[in-house]
Amino acid sequence: MSNYIDAKNTYAAFGVDAEQALERLKEVCVSVHCWQGDDVTGFDTAEALSGGIQTTGNYPGKARTPQELMDDLDVAFSLIPGKKKLNLHACYAIFENGERADRNALEPRHFAKWVEFAKARGMGIDFNPTFFSHPMVRDNLTLSSPVDEVRKFWVEHGKACLKIAEYFANETGVPSVMNIWIPDGYKDLPADRIGPRRRFKESLDEILSIPYDKKKVYVTLESKVFGIGLESYTVGSAEFCLSYADKAGITPLMDNGHYHPTELVSDKISSLLLFHENMALHITRPVRWDSDHVVLFDDETREIAKELVRNDALDRVFLATDYFDASINRISALVTGVRNVKKALLYALLEPAAQLKKLQDEANYTDMMILQEDLKTAPFGAVWEEYLRREQVDSAYMPAVRAYEKKILSERA
Ligand code: RNT
Ligand code: ZN
């Protein structure tokens, strides 16, 4: 506490109100992806993970059933400070009484258990149709397939998911973000680039043609530059997705693993904010490729956070995490990554943004650089500790994770 008071005074000398920063952070919600808990396996098929994404590692104790995943999420949630939402994929449908439904026939009731779970924890639910890990993904294509039967199947899946997202919003009272990402693409140079994109466009139009309440469901569209085995061409490229989102009045989503390695999402956010009411982010950590490592408190995560804060955009941007590391304790992975998103936001909230902007506009790049450098050694840790204290979570979360691992995870084969 006394460390915090000292820190508060140091920030005050920078012209920053630490109390205000803490108050603001309280209101920020991060959507926590369930799929870190089981290496993106889901419960509806026995298919291997496909779509050009990959988990590596075989750390013991992954969740194998809905109950195990819920239990693990509960442990993670208890250690993650602040507001959270649950982010589900369609492949996490929970079938009861021996019933099963294929992806194109999913219904709200297949997610009733998740609604019960979220409601009991006062959370909203975000949603994702699952266009991968399924036999109807033919030749790495779904919504852009030239095979009518395949395309139709996935259009039906998209429509089914829209209804499920609306159900989540109705049940929880919190709007649901429904994110569309398709893996479709080609390993080698295609002969026809426009055909698949035209079909993707038509498929999206068909999905979005069903009535849904736009105040309750925010449809987002996620682009990608390449996937494993899909190196030469992806249908849902950045240009396609931005243009489509703009035209259809839906929300663009940027995943910071989905660009060439020197392109930075932190530099893209401001442009989207100028042209879209809302945007969405998948916060991840690409290491040399879209590797989906656990989010760290690193330069780019902080830079993304600064863009949100500087542009007063925290209420316009849907924040979600998206990574999957199977080589470490999965609960620690969830807690570490989501904490780091919040940590980066607090760091950004402790920046004298107006003063820095002024220095830039006065072309005083010297002082602008020095001030930014000085901020790096300001006592951020003490303010972060104070935030954790107020949210009633411990700074050290590994004892709780290890205790659960010893008692529960180690019993899983
Ligand atoms: C894949 C995309 C997508 C997935 C999740 C599981 O590259 O990032 O968002 O990671 O939907
Ligand atoms: Zn993503």
Short mmCIF file of C-alpha atoms and ligand atoms in Angstrom, two decimals:
data_model
loop_
_atom_site.label_atom_id
_atom_site.label_comp_id
_atom_site.label_asym_id
_atom_site.label_seq_id
_atom_site.Cartn_x
_atom_site.Cartn_y
_atom_site.Cartn_z
CA MET A 1 0.00 0.00 0.00
CA SER A 2 2.74 2.49 0.93
CA ASN A 3 4.54 1.41 -2.25
CA TYR A 4 1.39 2.34 -4.09
CA ILE A 5 1.25 5.78 -2.49
CA ASP A 6 4.84 6.44 -3.54
CA ALA A 7 4.07 5.19 -7.02
CA LYS A 8 0.96 7.34 -7.22
CA ASN A 9 3.05 10.38 -6.35
CA THR A 10 5.65 9.51 -8.94
CA TYR A 11 2.96 9.20 -11.62
CA ALA A 12 1.40 12.46 -10.41
CA ALA A 13 4.75 14.12 -11.12
CA PHE A 14 4.38 12.84 -14.69
CA GLY A 15 0.92 14.41 -14.77
CA VAL A 16 -0.83 11.06 -14.50
CA ASP A 17 -3.65 10.22 -12.09
CA ALA A 18 -3.09 6.60 -11.00
CA GLU A 19 -6.48 6.45 -9.23
CA GLN A 20 -8.23 7.34 -12.43
CA ALA A 21 -6.27 4.67 -14.28
CA LEU A 22 -7.31 2.05 -11.74
CA GLU A 23 -10.94 3.14 -11.96
CA ARG A 24 -10.90 2.92 -15.74
CA LEU A 25 -9.30 -0.52 -15.81
CA LYS A 26 -12.05 -1.87 -13.54
CA GLU A 27 -14.53 -1.40 -16.37
CA VAL A 28 -12.57 -3.15 -19.10
CA CYS A 29 -13.79 -6.60 -20.07
CA VAL A 30 -11.63 -9.24 -21.73
CA SER A 31 -13.18 -12.23 -23.45
CA VAL A 32 -11.33 -15.33 -22.28
CA HIS A 33 -10.98 -18.05 -24.94
CA CYS A 34 -12.02 -21.46 -23.67
CA TRP A 35 -9.88 -23.30 -26.23
CA GLN A 36 -6.59 -22.89 -24.36
CA GLY A 37 -8.05 -25.39 -21.89
CA ASP A 38 -8.04 -28.38 -24.23
CA ASP A 39 -5.72 -27.50 -27.12
CA VAL A 40 -8.64 -26.48 -29.40
CA THR A 41 -10.09 -30.00 -29.32
CA GLY A 42 -13.74 -29.35 -28.51
CA PHE A 43 -16.34 -32.00 -27.79
CA ASP A 44 -18.29 -32.57 -30.97
CA THR A 45 -15.98 -34.58 -33.23
CA ALA A 46 -12.99 -36.86 -32.85
CA GLU A 47 -11.24 -35.06 -35.71
CA ALA A 48 -7.70 -33.77 -35.33
CA LEU A 49 -7.23 -30.02 -35.23
CA SER A 50 -7.23 -28.74 -38.81
CA GLY A 51 -7.43 -25.41 -40.60
CA GLY A 52 -3.72 -24.65 -40.64
CA ILE A 53 -3.54 -23.91 -36.94
CA GLN A 54 -1.49 -26.00 -34.57
CA THR A 55 -0.96 -26.71 -30.93
CA THR A 56 2.36 -28.18 -29.90
CA GLY A 57 3.31 -29.90 -26.67
CA ASN A 58 1.70 -32.56 -24.53
CA TYR A 59 1.73 -31.14 -21.04
CA PRO A 60 -0.37 -33.45 -18.89
CA GLY A 61 -3.81 -32.69 -17.55
CA LYS A 62 -5.73 -31.21 -20.46
CA ALA A 63 -9.50 -30.97 -20.04
CA ARG A 64 -11.28 -33.92 -21.69
CA THR A 65 -14.90 -33.26 -20.86
CA PRO A 66 -17.17 -30.24 -20.52
CA GLN A 67 -17.09 -30.58 -16.76
CA GLU A 68 -13.30 -30.69 -16.65
CA LEU A 69 -13.07 -27.63 -18.89
CA MET A 70 -15.55 -25.76 -16.72
CA ASP A 71 -13.64 -26.68 -13.59
CA ASP A 72 -10.38 -25.52 -15.13
CA LEU A 73 -11.92 -22.30 -16.36
CA ASP A 74 -13.22 -21.64 -12.88
CA VAL A 75 -9.73 -21.91 -11.46
CA ALA A 76 -8.42 -19.59 -14.16
CA PHE A 77 -11.25 -17.10 -13.65
CA SER A 78 -10.62 -17.01 -9.91
CA LEU A 79 -7.05 -15.89 -10.63
CA ILE A 80 -7.79 -13.40 -13.41
CA PRO A 81 -8.63 -9.93 -12.09
CA GLY A 82 -11.46 -7.77 -13.39
CA LYS A 83 -14.30 -8.19 -15.85
CA LYS A 84 -14.37 -11.25 -18.08
CA LYS A 85 -16.48 -12.85 -20.71
CA LEU A 86 -16.44 -16.46 -21.83
CA ASN A 87 -15.43 -17.06 -25.44
CA LEU A 88 -16.76 -20.32 -26.88
CA HIS A 89 -16.39 -22.13 -30.18
CA ALA A 90 -19.21 -24.11 -31.75
CA CYS A 91 -17.20 -27.33 -31.34
CA TYR A 92 -17.72 -26.97 -27.59
CA ALA A 93 -21.40 -27.92 -27.90
CA ILE A 94 -22.53 -30.11 -25.03
CA PHE A 95 -24.73 -32.99 -26.04
CA GLU A 96 -26.92 -34.68 -23.50
CA ASN A 97 -28.89 -37.91 -23.31
CA GLY A 98 -26.98 -39.56 -26.12
CA GLU A 99 -28.12 -36.95 -28.62
CA ARG A 100 -25.71 -35.49 -31.18
CA ALA A 101 -26.06 -32.79 -33.78
CA ASP A 102 -23.79 -32.01 -36.67
CA ARG A 103 -22.43 -28.49 -37.08
CA ASN A 104 -25.16 -27.47 -39.51
CA ALA A 105 -27.85 -28.57 -37.07
CA LEU A 106 -26.58 -27.04 -33.85
CA GLU A 107 -29.20 -25.38 -31.71
CA PRO A 108 -29.20 -23.12 -28.69
CA ARG A 109 -30.07 -26.00 -26.41
CA HIS A 110 -26.72 -27.62 -27.18
CA PHE A 111 -25.20 -24.71 -25.30
CA ALA A 112 -27.65 -24.57 -22.41
CA LYS A 113 -25.03 -25.88 -19.98
CA TRP A 114 -22.66 -23.08 -20.97
CA VAL A 115 -25.39 -20.53 -20.45
CA GLU A 116 -26.03 -21.92 -17.01
CA PHE A 117 -22.28 -21.74 -16.32
CA ALA A 118 -21.94 -18.16 -17.55
CA LYS A 119 -25.07 -16.91 -15.80
CA ALA A 120 -23.96 -18.33 -12.49
CA ARG A 121 -20.77 -16.32 -12.86
CA GLY A 122 -22.44 -13.14 -14.09
CA MET A 123 -20.72 -13.33 -17.48
CA GLY A 124 -21.63 -12.80 -21.09
CA ILE A 125 -20.65 -15.26 -23.80
CA ASP A 126 -18.93 -14.62 -27.13
CA PHE A 127 -19.12 -17.17 -29.89
CA ASN A 128 -17.31 -18.58 -32.91
CA PRO A 129 -18.62 -20.87 -35.61
CA THR A 130 -16.07 -23.68 -36.02
CA PHE A 131 -15.07 -23.97 -39.67
CA PHE A 132 -12.32 -26.54 -39.05
CA SER A 133 -11.65 -29.97 -37.53
CA HIS A 134 -14.58 -31.52 -39.37
CA PRO A 135 -15.00 -33.99 -42.27
CA MET A 136 -16.98 -31.43 -44.27
CA VAL A 137 -13.86 -29.29 -44.58
CA ARG A 138 -13.00 -30.53 -48.08
CA ASP A 139 -9.65 -29.78 -49.68
CA ASN A 140 -9.11 -27.14 -46.98
CA LEU A 141 -12.23 -25.25 -48.05
CA THR A 142 -15.49 -24.39 -46.30
CA LEU A 143 -17.51 -21.26 -47.17
CA SER A 144 -15.47 -20.76 -50.34
CA SER A 145 -15.73 -24.32 -51.61
CA PRO A 146 -16.73 -24.87 -55.26
CA VAL A 147 -18.64 -27.95 -54.09
CA ASP A 148 -22.20 -26.83 -53.50
CA GLU A 149 -22.93 -29.37 -50.80
CA VAL A 150 -19.88 -28.29 -48.80
CA ARG A 151 -20.56 -24.58 -49.09
CA LYS A 152 -24.20 -25.09 -48.15
CA PHE A 153 -23.29 -27.13 -45.09
CA TRP A 154 -21.08 -24.37 -43.78
CA VAL A 155 -23.58 -21.63 -44.58
CA GLU A 156 -26.06 -23.55 -42.48
CA HIS A 157 -23.48 -23.76 -39.74
CA GLY A 158 -23.01 -19.98 -39.84
CA LYS A 159 -26.74 -19.38 -39.63
CA ALA A 160 -27.11 -21.84 -36.76
CA CYS A 161 -24.34 -20.03 -34.90
CA LEU A 162 -25.98 -16.63 -35.36
CA LYS A 163 -29.06 -17.95 -33.60
CA ILE A 164 -26.94 -19.41 -30.83
CA ALA A 165 -25.12 -16.10 -30.35
CA GLU A 166 -28.45 -14.30 -30.10
CA TYR A 167 -29.57 -16.86 -27.55
CA PHE A 168 -26.44 -16.14 -25.50
CA ALA A 169 -27.22 -12.42 -25.58
CA ASN A 170 -30.83 -12.97 -24.60
CA GLU A 171 -30.00 -15.33 -21.79
CA THR A 172 -27.09 -13.45 -20.26
CA GLY A 173 -28.29 -9.92 -21.01
CA VAL A 174 -24.85 -9.15 -22.47
CA PRO A 175 -24.35 -8.67 -26.24
CA SER A 176 -22.48 -11.51 -27.91
CA VAL A 177 -19.61 -11.06 -30.33
CA MET A 178 -19.78 -13.72 -33.03
CA ASN A 179 -16.53 -14.03 -34.89
CA ILE A 180 -16.23 -15.61 -38.31
CA TRP A 181 -12.87 -17.00 -39.31
CA ILE A 182 -12.43 -19.55 -42.07
CA PRO A 183 -9.18 -21.37 -42.76
CA ASP A 184 -9.83 -21.66 -46.51
CA GLY A 185 -6.80 -21.40 -48.73
CA TYR A 186 -4.25 -23.11 -50.93
CA LYS A 187 -0.84 -24.52 -50.26
CA ASP A 188 0.41 -23.63 -53.68
CA LEU A 189 -0.17 -20.90 -56.22
CA PRO A 190 -3.84 -20.95 -57.17
CA ALA A 191 -5.05 -20.58 -60.73
CA ASP A 192 -8.20 -18.76 -59.67
CA ARG A 193 -7.97 -16.28 -56.84
CA ILE A 194 -11.22 -14.45 -57.34
CA GLY A 195 -13.53 -17.49 -57.53
CA PRO A 196 -13.07 -18.63 -53.92
CA ARG A 197 -13.35 -15.06 -52.67
CA ARG A 198 -16.54 -14.53 -54.64
CA ARG A 199 -18.01 -17.68 -53.12
CA PHE A 200 -16.90 -16.62 -49.63
CA LYS A 201 -18.60 -13.28 -50.16
CA GLU A 202 -21.81 -14.98 -51.29
CA SER A 203 -21.70 -17.37 -48.34
CA LEU A 204 -21.31 -14.51 -45.88
CA ASP A 205 -24.20 -12.68 -47.52
CA GLU A 206 -26.34 -15.77 -47.12
CA ILE A 207 -25.42 -16.25 -43.48
CA LEU A 208 -26.08 -12.62 -42.64
CA SER A 209 -29.37 -12.59 -44.53
CA ILE A 210 -31.20 -14.18 -41.63
CA PRO A 211 -32.73 -11.70 -39.21
CA TYR A 212 -30.80 -11.07 -36.02
CA ASP A 213 -30.73 -8.25 -33.52
CA LYS A 214 -27.67 -6.12 -34.28
CA LYS A 215 -27.75 -4.60 -30.82
CA LYS A 216 -27.37 -8.06 -29.35
CA VAL A 217 -25.05 -9.82 -31.77
CA TYR A 218 -21.94 -8.16 -33.14
CA VAL A 219 -20.68 -10.18 -36.08
CA THR A 220 -16.96 -9.83 -36.59
CA LEU A 221 -14.82 -11.06 -39.48
CA GLU A 222 -11.22 -12.16 -38.91
CA SER A 223 -8.64 -12.06 -41.68
CA LYS A 224 -5.45 -14.06 -42.04
CA VAL A 225 -2.38 -14.01 -44.20
CA PHE A 226 -1.47 -17.71 -44.24
CA GLY A 227 -1.86 -20.99 -42.41
CA ILE A 228 0.16 -24.20 -42.19
CA GLY A 229 -0.44 -26.00 -45.49
CA LEU A 230 -2.16 -22.86 -46.78
CA GLU A 231 0.93 -20.83 -47.45
CA SER A 232 0.28 -19.36 -50.87
CA TYR A 233 -3.21 -17.99 -50.60
CA THR A 234 -5.91 -17.45 -48.01
CA VAL A 235 -9.42 -16.59 -49.12
CA GLY A 236 -10.11 -14.37 -46.11
CA SER A 237 -7.22 -12.00 -46.64
CA ALA A 238 -6.93 -8.62 -44.92
CA GLU A 239 -8.25 -6.72 -47.93
CA PHE A 240 -11.17 -9.08 -48.38
CA CYS A 241 -12.21 -8.97 -44.74
CA LEU A 242 -11.87 -5.23 -44.28
CA SER A 243 -13.78 -4.52 -47.46
CA TYR A 244 -16.48 -7.01 -46.62
CA ALA A 245 -16.90 -5.73 -43.08
CA ASP A 246 -17.14 -2.19 -44.36
CA LYS A 247 -19.70 -3.00 -47.00
CA ALA A 248 -21.84 -5.32 -44.90
CA GLY A 249 -21.76 -3.12 -41.82
CA ILE A 250 -20.19 -5.76 -39.61
CA THR A 251 -17.13 -5.43 -37.40
CA PRO A 252 -13.56 -6.14 -38.51
CA LEU A 253 -11.41 -8.31 -36.27
CA MET A 254 -7.62 -8.20 -36.24
CA ASP A 255 -5.60 -11.04 -34.78
CA ASN A 256 -2.06 -9.83 -34.20
CA GLY A 257 -0.68 -13.18 -35.38
CA HIS A 258 -2.27 -12.82 -38.79
CA TYR A 259 0.09 -10.47 -40.57
CA HIS A 260 3.56 -10.59 -41.96
CA PRO A 261 6.05 -10.56 -39.07
CA THR A 262 7.08 -6.92 -39.38
CA GLU A 263 3.52 -5.64 -39.71
CA LEU A 264 2.09 -4.50 -36.41
CA VAL A 265 -1.56 -4.44 -35.39
CA SER A 266 -0.76 -1.54 -33.07
CA ASP A 267 -0.18 0.52 -36.19
CA LYS A 268 -3.43 -0.61 -37.81
CA ILE A 269 -5.89 0.14 -35.01
CA SER A 270 -6.09 3.90 -35.56
CA SER A 271 -7.05 3.47 -39.20
CA LEU A 272 -9.87 1.13 -38.33
CA LEU A 273 -11.09 3.44 -35.59
CA LEU A 274 -11.44 6.23 -38.14
CA PHE A 275 -13.73 4.18 -40.36
CA HIS A 276 -15.55 1.75 -38.06
CA GLU A 277 -17.72 2.35 -35.03
CA ASN A 278 -16.36 -0.85 -33.50
CA MET A 279 -13.52 -3.23 -34.06
CA ALA A 280 -12.37 -6.43 -32.42
CA LEU A 281 -9.00 -7.87 -31.49
CA HIS A 282 -7.62 -11.33 -30.98
CA ILE A 283 -4.63 -10.76 -28.76
CA THR A 284 -1.97 -13.40 -29.19
CA ARG A 285 1.80 -13.71 -29.54
CA PRO A 286 3.23 -14.82 -32.83
CA VAL A 287 6.77 -16.17 -32.63
CA ARG A 288 8.13 -16.21 -36.20
CA TRP A 289 4.72 -17.32 -37.46
CA ASP A 290 1.13 -17.38 -36.17
CA SER A 291 2.29 -19.66 -33.39
CA ASP A 292 -0.26 -18.53 -30.80
CA HIS A 293 2.13 -18.36 -27.86
CA VAL A 294 0.85 -17.09 -24.50
CA VAL A 295 0.48 -13.30 -24.43
CA LEU A 296 3.30 -11.62 -22.54
CA PHE A 297 3.73 -8.12 -21.17
CA ASP A 298 5.82 -7.30 -24.20
CA ASP A 299 6.32 -4.27 -26.41
CA GLU A 300 3.61 -5.02 -28.95
CA THR A 301 0.97 -5.93 -26.37
CA ARG A 302 1.69 -2.63 -24.60
CA GLU A 303 1.67 -0.74 -27.88
CA ILE A 304 -1.73 -2.20 -28.79
CA ALA A 305 -3.03 -1.20 -25.35
CA LYS A 306 -1.66 2.33 -25.77
CA GLU A 307 -3.55 2.74 -29.04
CA LEU A 308 -6.80 1.77 -27.33
CA VAL A 309 -6.23 4.16 -24.45
CA ARG A 310 -4.79 7.09 -26.38
CA ASN A 311 -7.69 6.99 -28.81
CA ASP A 312 -10.24 6.63 -26.04
CA ALA A 313 -11.40 3.45 -27.75
CA LEU A 314 -11.77 1.03 -24.84
CA ASP A 315 -15.54 1.10 -25.28
CA ARG A 316 -15.39 0.58 -29.03
CA VAL A 317 -13.03 -2.37 -29.24
CA PHE A 318 -13.94 -5.94 -28.32
CA LEU A 319 -10.96 -7.53 -26.63
CA ALA A 320 -10.40 -11.25 -26.72
CA THR A 321 -7.43 -13.51 -26.18
CA ASP A 322 -6.55 -16.21 -28.70
CA TYR A 323 -3.60 -18.50 -28.09
CA PHE A 324 -3.01 -22.15 -27.32
CA ASP A 325 0.11 -23.51 -25.73
CA ALA A 326 0.07 -27.24 -24.97
CA SER A 327 3.61 -27.32 -23.60
CA ILE A 328 2.89 -25.69 -20.23
CA ASN A 329 0.23 -25.85 -17.55
CA ARG A 330 -2.86 -24.70 -19.44
CA ILE A 331 -4.45 -22.86 -16.54
CA SER A 332 -1.28 -20.88 -15.95
CA ALA A 333 -1.31 -20.11 -19.69
CA LEU A 334 -4.82 -18.68 -19.43
CA VAL A 335 -4.07 -16.64 -16.33
CA THR A 336 -0.74 -15.34 -17.57
CA GLY A 337 -2.03 -14.23 -20.96
CA VAL A 338 -5.20 -12.55 -19.77
CA ARG A 339 -3.42 -10.88 -16.86
CA ASN A 340 -0.91 -9.53 -19.33
CA VAL A 341 -3.65 -7.97 -21.44
CA LYS A 342 -4.94 -6.17 -18.34
CA LYS A 343 -1.42 -5.31 -17.27
CA ALA A 344 -0.70 -3.74 -20.64
CA LEU A 345 -3.92 -1.75 -20.40
CA LEU A 346 -2.99 -0.42 -16.99
CA TYR A 347 0.46 0.46 -18.27
CA ALA A 348 -1.16 2.37 -21.12
CA LEU A 349 -3.58 4.12 -18.77
CA LEU A 350 -0.56 5.41 -16.85
CA GLU A 351 0.81 7.29 -19.83
CA PRO A 352 0.55 11.11 -19.98
CA ALA A 353 -1.06 10.77 -23.40
CA ALA A 354 -2.07 14.41 -23.85
CA GLN A 355 1.41 15.64 -23.05
CA LEU A 356 3.04 13.16 -25.41
CA LYS A 357 0.68 14.18 -28.21
CA LYS A 358 1.50 17.82 -27.59
CA LEU A 359 5.21 17.12 -27.86
CA GLN A 360 4.63 15.31 -31.13
CA ASP A 361 2.57 18.15 -32.57
CA GLU A 362 5.23 20.65 -31.52
CA ALA A 363 7.76 18.45 -33.32
CA ASN A 364 9.64 18.13 -30.05
CA TYR A 365 10.69 14.57 -30.79
CA THR A 366 13.60 14.81 -28.39
CA ASP A 367 11.46 15.33 -25.31
CA MET A 368 8.86 12.93 -26.65
CA MET A 369 11.48 10.19 -26.74
CA ILE A 370 12.94 11.02 -23.33
CA LEU A 371 9.55 11.13 -21.63
CA GLN A 372 8.61 7.76 -23.08
CA GLU A 373 11.91 6.31 -21.92
CA ASP A 374 11.49 7.75 -18.42
CA LEU A 375 8.06 6.18 -18.14
CA LYS A 376 9.55 2.75 -18.67
CA THR A 377 11.25 2.84 -15.27
CA ALA A 378 8.36 4.47 -13.40
CA PRO A 379 7.05 2.28 -10.54
CA PHE A 380 4.40 0.49 -12.57
CA GLY A 381 4.63 -2.70 -10.52
CA ALA A 382 3.27 -1.02 -7.40
CA VAL A 383 0.18 0.25 -9.22
CA TRP A 384 -0.40 -3.20 -10.72
CA GLU A 385 -0.12 -4.75 -7.25
CA GLU A 386 -2.66 -2.26 -5.97
CA TYR A 387 -5.02 -3.21 -8.80
CA LEU A 388 -4.71 -6.91 -7.89
CA ARG A 389 -5.28 -6.09 -4.24
CA ARG A 390 -8.48 -4.21 -5.04
CA GLU A 391 -9.67 -7.04 -7.27
CA GLN A 392 -8.88 -9.44 -4.45
CA VAL A 393 -6.59 -11.73 -6.38
CA ASP A 394 -3.09 -12.70 -5.33
CA SER A 395 -0.12 -11.46 -7.22
CA ALA A 396 1.43 -14.93 -7.05
CA TYR A 397 -0.99 -17.28 -8.78
CA MET A 398 1.21 -20.32 -9.26
CA PRO A 399 0.68 -21.78 -5.77
CA ALA A 400 -3.05 -22.08 -6.53
CA VAL A 401 -2.38 -23.45 -10.02
CA ARG A 402 0.12 -26.00 -8.70
CA ALA A 403 -2.20 -27.11 -5.90
CA TYR A 404 -4.97 -27.74 -8.44
CA GLU A 405 -2.55 -29.49 -10.73
CA LYS A 406 -1.44 -31.78 -7.97
CA LYS A 407 -4.93 -32.57 -6.78
CA ILE A 408 -6.92 -32.65 -10.03
CA LEU A 409 -4.89 -32.41 -13.25
CA SER A 410 -2.40 -35.09 -12.28
CA GLU A 411 -5.27 -37.58 -11.97
CA ARG A 412 -6.16 -37.12 -15.63
CA ALA A 413 -4.66 -39.78 -17.89
C1 RNT B 1 -6.83 -18.93 -36.42
C2 RNT B 1 -7.60 -17.79 -35.84
C3 RNT B 1 -8.82 -18.18 -35.05
C4 RNT B 1 -8.57 -19.37 -34.14
C5 RNT B 1 -9.66 -19.63 -33.14
C6 RNT B 1 -9.56 -20.98 -32.54
O1 RNT B 1 -5.64 -18.55 -36.95
O2 RNT B 1 -6.77 -16.99 -35.07
O3 RNT B 1 -9.28 -17.08 -34.36
O4 RNT B 1 -7.38 -19.24 -33.45
O5 RNT B 1 -10.88 -19.38 -33.70
ZN ZN B 2 -7.70 -15.44 -33.93
#
